Coordinates of C-alpha atoms and ligand atoms in Angstrom, one line a residue:
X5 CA 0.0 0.0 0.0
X6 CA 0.8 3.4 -0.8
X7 CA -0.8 6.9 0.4
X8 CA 1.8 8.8 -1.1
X9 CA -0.2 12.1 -2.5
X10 CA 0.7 15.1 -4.0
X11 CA -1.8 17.4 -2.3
X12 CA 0.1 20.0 -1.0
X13 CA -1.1 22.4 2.2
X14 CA -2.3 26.0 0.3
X15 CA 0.7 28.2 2.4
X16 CA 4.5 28.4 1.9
X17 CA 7.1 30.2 3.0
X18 CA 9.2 31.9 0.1
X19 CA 10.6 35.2 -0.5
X20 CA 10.9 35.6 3.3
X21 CA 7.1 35.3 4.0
X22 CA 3.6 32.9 4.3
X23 CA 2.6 33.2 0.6
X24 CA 0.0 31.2 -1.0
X25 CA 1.6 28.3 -2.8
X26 CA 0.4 29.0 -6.4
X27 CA 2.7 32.2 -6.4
X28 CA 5.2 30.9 -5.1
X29 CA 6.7 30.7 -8.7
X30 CA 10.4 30.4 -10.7
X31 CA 10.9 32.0 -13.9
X32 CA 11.9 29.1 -16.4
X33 CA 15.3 31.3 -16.7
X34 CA 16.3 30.4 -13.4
X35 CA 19.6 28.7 -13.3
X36 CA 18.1 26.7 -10.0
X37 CA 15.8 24.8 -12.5
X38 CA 18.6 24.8 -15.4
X39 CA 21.9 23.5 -13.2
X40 CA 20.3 21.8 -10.2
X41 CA 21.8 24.7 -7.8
X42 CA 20.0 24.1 -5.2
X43 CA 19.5 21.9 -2.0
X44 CA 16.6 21.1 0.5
X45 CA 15.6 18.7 3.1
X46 CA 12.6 16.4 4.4
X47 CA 11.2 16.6 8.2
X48 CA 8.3 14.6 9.2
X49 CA 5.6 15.6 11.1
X50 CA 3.5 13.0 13.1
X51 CA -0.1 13.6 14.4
X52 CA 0.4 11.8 18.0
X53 CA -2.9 10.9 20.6
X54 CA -4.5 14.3 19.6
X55 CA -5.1 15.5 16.4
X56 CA -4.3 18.8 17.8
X57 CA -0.7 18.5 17.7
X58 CA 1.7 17.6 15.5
X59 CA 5.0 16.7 16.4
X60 CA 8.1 17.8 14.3
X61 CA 10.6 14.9 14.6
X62 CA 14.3 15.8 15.0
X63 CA 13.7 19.6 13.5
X64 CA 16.4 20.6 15.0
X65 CA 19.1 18.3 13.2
X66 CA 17.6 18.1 9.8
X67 CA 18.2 22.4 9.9
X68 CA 21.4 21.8 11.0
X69 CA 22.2 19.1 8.2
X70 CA 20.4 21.3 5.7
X71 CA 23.1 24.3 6.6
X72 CA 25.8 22.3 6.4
X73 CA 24.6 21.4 2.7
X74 CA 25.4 25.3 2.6
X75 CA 28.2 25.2 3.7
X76 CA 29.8 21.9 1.2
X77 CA 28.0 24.9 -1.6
X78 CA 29.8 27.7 0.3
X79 CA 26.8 30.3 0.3
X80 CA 24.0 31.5 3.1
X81 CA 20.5 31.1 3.7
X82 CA 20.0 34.3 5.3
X83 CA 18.5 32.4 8.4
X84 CA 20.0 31.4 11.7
X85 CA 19.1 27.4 12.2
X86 CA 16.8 29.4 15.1
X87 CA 15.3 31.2 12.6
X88 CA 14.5 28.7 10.2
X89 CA 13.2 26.3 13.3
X90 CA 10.6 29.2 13.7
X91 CA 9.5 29.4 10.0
X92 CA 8.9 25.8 10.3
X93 CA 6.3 26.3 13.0
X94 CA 5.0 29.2 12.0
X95 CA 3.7 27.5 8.9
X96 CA 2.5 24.7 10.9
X97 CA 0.3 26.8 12.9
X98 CA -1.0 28.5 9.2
X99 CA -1.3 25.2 7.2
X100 CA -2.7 23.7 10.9
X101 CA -2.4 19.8 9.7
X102 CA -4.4 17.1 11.1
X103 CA -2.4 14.4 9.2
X104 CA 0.7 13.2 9.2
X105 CA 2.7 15.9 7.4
X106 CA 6.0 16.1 5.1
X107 CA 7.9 19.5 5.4
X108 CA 10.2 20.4 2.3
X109 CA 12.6 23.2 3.0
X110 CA 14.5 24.2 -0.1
X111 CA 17.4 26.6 -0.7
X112 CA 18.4 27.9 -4.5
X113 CA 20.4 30.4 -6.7
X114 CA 17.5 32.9 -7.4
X115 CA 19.6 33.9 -10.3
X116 CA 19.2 33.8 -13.9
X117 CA 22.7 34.5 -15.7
X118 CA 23.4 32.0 -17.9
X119 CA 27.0 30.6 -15.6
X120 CA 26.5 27.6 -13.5
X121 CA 28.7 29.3 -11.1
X122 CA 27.1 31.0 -8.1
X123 CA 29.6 34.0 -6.7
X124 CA 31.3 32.8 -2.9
X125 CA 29.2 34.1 -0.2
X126 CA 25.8 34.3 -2.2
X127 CA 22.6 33.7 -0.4
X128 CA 20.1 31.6 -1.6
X129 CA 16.4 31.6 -1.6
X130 CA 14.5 29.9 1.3
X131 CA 11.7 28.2 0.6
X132 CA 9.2 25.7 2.9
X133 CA 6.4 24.0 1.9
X134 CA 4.1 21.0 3.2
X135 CA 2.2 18.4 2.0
X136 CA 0.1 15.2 3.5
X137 CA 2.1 12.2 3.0
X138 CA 1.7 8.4 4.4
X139 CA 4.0 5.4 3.4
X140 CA 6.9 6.9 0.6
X141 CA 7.0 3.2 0.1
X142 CA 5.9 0.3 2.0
X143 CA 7.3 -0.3 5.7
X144 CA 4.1 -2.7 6.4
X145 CA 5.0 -5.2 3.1
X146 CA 8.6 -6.2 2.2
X147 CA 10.2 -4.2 -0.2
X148 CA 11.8 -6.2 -3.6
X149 CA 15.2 -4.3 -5.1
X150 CA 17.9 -4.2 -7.3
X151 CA 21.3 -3.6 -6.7
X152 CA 21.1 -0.7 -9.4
X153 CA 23.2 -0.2 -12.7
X154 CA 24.3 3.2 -11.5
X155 CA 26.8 4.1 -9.2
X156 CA 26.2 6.9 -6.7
X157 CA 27.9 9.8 -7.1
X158 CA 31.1 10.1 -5.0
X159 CA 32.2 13.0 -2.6
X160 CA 34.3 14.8 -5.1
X161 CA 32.0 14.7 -7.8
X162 CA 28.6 16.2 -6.2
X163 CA 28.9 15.5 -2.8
X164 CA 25.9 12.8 -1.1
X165 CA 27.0 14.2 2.0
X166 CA 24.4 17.5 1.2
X167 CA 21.4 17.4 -0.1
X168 CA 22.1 19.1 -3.6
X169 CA 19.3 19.1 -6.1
X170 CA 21.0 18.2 -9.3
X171 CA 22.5 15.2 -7.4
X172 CA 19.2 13.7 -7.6
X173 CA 19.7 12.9 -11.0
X174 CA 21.3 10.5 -9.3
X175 CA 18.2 8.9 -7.5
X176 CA 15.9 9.4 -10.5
X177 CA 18.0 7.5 -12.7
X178 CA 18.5 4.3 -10.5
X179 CA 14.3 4.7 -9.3
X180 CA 13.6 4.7 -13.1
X181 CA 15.8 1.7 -13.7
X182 CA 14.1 -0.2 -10.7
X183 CA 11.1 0.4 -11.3
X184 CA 10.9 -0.7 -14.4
X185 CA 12.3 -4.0 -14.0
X186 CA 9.5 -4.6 -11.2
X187 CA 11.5 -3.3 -8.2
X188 CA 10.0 -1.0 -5.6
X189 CA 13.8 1.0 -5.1
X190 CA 17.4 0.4 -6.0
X191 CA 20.2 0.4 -3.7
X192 CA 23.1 2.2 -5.0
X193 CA 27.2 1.2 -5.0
X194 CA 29.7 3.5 -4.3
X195 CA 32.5 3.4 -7.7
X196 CA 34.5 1.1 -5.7
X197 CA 32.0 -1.3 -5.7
X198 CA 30.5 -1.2 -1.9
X199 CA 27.1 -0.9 -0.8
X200 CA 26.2 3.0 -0.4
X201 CA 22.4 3.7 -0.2
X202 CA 19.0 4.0 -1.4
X203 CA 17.8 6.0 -4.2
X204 CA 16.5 8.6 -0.9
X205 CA 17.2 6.1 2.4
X206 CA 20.0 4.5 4.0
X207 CA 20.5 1.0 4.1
X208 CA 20.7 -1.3 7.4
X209 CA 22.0 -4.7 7.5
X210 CA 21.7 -6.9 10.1
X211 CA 23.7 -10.4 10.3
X212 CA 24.1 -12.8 13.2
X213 CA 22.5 -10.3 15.8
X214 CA 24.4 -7.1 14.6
X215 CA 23.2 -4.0 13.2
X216 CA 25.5 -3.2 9.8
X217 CA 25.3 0.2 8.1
X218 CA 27.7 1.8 5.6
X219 CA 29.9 4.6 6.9
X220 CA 29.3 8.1 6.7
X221 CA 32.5 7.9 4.0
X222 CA 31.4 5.4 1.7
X223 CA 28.9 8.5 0.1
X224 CA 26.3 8.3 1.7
X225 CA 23.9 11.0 3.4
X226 CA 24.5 11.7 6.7
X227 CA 20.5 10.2 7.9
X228 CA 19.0 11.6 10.7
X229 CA 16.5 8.2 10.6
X230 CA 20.2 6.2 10.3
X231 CA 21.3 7.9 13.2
X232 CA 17.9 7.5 14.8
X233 CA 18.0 3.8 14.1
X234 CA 21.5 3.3 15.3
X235 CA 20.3 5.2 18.5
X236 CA 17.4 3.0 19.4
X237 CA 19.6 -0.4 18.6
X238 CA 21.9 0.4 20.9
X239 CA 19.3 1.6 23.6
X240 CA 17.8 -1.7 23.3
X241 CA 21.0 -3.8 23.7
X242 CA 21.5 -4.8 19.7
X243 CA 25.3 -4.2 18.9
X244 CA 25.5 -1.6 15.6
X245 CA 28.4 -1.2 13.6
X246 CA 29.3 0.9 10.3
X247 CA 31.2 -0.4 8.1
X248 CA 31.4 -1.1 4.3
X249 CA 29.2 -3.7 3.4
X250 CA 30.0 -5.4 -0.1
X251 CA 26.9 -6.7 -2.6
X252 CA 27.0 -10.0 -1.9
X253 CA 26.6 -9.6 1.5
X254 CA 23.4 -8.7 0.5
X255 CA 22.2 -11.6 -0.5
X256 CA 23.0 -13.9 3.3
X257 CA 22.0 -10.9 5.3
X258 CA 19.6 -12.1 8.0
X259 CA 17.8 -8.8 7.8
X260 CA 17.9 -5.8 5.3
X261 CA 15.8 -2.4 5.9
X262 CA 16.0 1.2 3.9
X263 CA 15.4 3.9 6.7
X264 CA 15.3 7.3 5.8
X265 CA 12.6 10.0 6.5
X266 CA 10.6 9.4 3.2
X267 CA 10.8 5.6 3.6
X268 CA 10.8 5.7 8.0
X269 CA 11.5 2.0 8.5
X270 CA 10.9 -0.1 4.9
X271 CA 12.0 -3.3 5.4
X272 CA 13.5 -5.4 2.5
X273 CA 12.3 -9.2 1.1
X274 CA 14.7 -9.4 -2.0
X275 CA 17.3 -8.0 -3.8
X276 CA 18.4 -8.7 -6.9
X277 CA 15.4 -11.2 -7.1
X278 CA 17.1 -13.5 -4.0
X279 CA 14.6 -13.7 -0.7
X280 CA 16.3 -12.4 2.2
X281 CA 16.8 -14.2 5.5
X282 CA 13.7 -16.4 6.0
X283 CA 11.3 -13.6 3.7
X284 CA 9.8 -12.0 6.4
X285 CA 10.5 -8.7 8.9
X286 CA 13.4 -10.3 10.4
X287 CA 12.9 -9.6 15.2
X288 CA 15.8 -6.9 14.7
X289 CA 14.1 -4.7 12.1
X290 CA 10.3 -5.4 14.0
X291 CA 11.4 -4.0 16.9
X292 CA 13.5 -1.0 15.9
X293 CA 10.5 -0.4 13.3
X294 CA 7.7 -0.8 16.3
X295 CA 10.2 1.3 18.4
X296 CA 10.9 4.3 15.7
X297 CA 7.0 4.9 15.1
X298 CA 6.0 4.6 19.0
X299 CA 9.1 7.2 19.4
X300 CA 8.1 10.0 16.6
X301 CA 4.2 9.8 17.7
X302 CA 5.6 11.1 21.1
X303 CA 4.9 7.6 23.2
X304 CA 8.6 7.0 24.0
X305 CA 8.9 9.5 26.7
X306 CA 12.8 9.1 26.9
X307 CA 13.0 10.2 23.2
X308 CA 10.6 13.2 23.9
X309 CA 14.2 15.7 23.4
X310 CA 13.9 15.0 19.8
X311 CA 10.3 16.0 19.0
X312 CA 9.4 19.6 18.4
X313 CA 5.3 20.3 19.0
X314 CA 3.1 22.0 17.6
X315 CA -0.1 22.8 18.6
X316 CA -3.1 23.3 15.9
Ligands
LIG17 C1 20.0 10.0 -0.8 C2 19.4 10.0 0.6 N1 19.9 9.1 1.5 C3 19.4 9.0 2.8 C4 18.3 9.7 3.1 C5 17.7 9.6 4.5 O1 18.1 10.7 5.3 P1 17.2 11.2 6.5 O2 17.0 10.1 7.4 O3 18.0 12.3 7.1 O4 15.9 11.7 5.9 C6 17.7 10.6 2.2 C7 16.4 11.3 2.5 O5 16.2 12.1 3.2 C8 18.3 10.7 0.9 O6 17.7 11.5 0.0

């Protein structure tokens, strides 16, 4: 099942104020459409008991990751990571969701000279805008992948470390490819043939009792759900590790599951058409999966620090 939607709430932020979200507009001379010169980010929001409240998860380090995709571009928002924590609850409180809600902050060169190149020390554009979303892709049935065809792009090409737009080409190319050979996502190798990530997830492994994730070096994005997920394992006594995984280890992992804030806790029944472990939610993934959504809807009181609410 799938609720993905692309509904979005009527309010944005752009320009440096709520605007209604059909003009909020780009001229098709911008060189943020043309080059890709931009970057953004994805926060959750989860209704918890009450449908009065919604509750931001980890707000506060997705702004901070989002900056630092500024700073691998070298220009400015314009916005302390206080400020832009404020914009986001501002628009809450405008767009006032009763679902489950995906936040889209995105920075780009509001430019249109015809260089790629963005003068040091520019600012970008902020923009925010929200829309309803459910599953990204399944985290109740197991997911079937590829290994894709396409690498993903390393650090000193465009960096997976940020979120930069025209890296998604990336992601596109490798989704496209998956899906249509029948596979709900690809997972991605880095040039030197290890496992990386999803097309927009991580990728956890789990083999004889241990947590396996690739390290933050082996181009990957630096997950706030992978941190999240190593977080809860070790709070509940399973040992993690990062480390570079190779393909085949793929195929006799006990347990394989994306996480990322799109894809929350998507566990994985084949890749490459092989079943993994005995083909069904391996105990691992259940209970960091049944831990992760008790934990964002604000029932894992311990956890509480990384929830930012919002009342409607
Ligand atoms: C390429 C890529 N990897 C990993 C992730 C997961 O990161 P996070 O858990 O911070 O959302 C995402 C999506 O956000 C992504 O686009």
């Amino acid at each position: 099942m799938n609720s993905f939607t692309l509904t979005h709430f009527p309010h944005t932020w752009f320009r440096k104020r709520i605007t209604p979200l059909e003009d909020a507009h780009l001229p098709v001379t911008s060189k943020a459409l043309q080059y890709g010169l931009g970057f953004f980010g994805g926060v959750r929001g989860y209704v918890g008991e009450s449908s009065s409240a919604i509750h931001l998860f980890r707000l506060k380090d997705h702004v901070a990751r989002f900056l630092q995709s500024a700073r691998i571009l070298g220009v400015s928002v314009g916005y302390t990571p206080e400020e832009l924590q404020d914009i986001f609850v501002q628009l809450t409180r405008k767009n006032a969701p009763t679902v489950d809600t995906y936040y889209r902050p995105y920075a780009f060169a509001d430019s249109t000279d015809i260089s790629p190149h963005y003068l040091g020390n520019a600012e970008y554009t902020f923009a925010l805008y929200m829309l309803p979303l459910g599953d990204y892709i399944s985290t109740t049935e197991g997911n079937a992948v590829c290994v894709s065809s396409w690498h993903r792009v390393r650090d000193n090409a465009i960096p997976a470390r940020g979120k930069l737009s025209g890296a998604y080409t990336n992601s596109a190319l490798a989704k496209q490819e998956a899906v249509a050979n029948g596979f709900t996502d690809a997972i991605l190798l880095t040039e030197d043939g290890h496992v990386a990530e999803g097309t927009a997830m991580n990728l956890c492994m789990v083999r004889a009792g241990t947590l396996i994730t690739p390290p933050v070096q082996d181009d990957v994005l630096e997950g706030i759900t992978r941190d999240t997920v190593l977080t809860l394992a070790r709070d509940c006594g399973i040992p993690t590790v990062e480390r570079s995984i190779d393909r085949t280890e793929l195929y006799v992992a006990d347990e394989l599951f994306f996480c990322g804030t799109g894809a929350q806790v998507a566990w994985i029944s084949h890749v490459d058409r092989r079943r993994i472990g005995a083909g069904v939610m391996g105990p691992a993934t259940k209970h960091i999966r049944e831990m992760f959504f008790e934990v964002v809807r604000g029932k894992q009181k311990k956890y509480a620090h990384w929830l930012t609410t919002v009342q409607i």
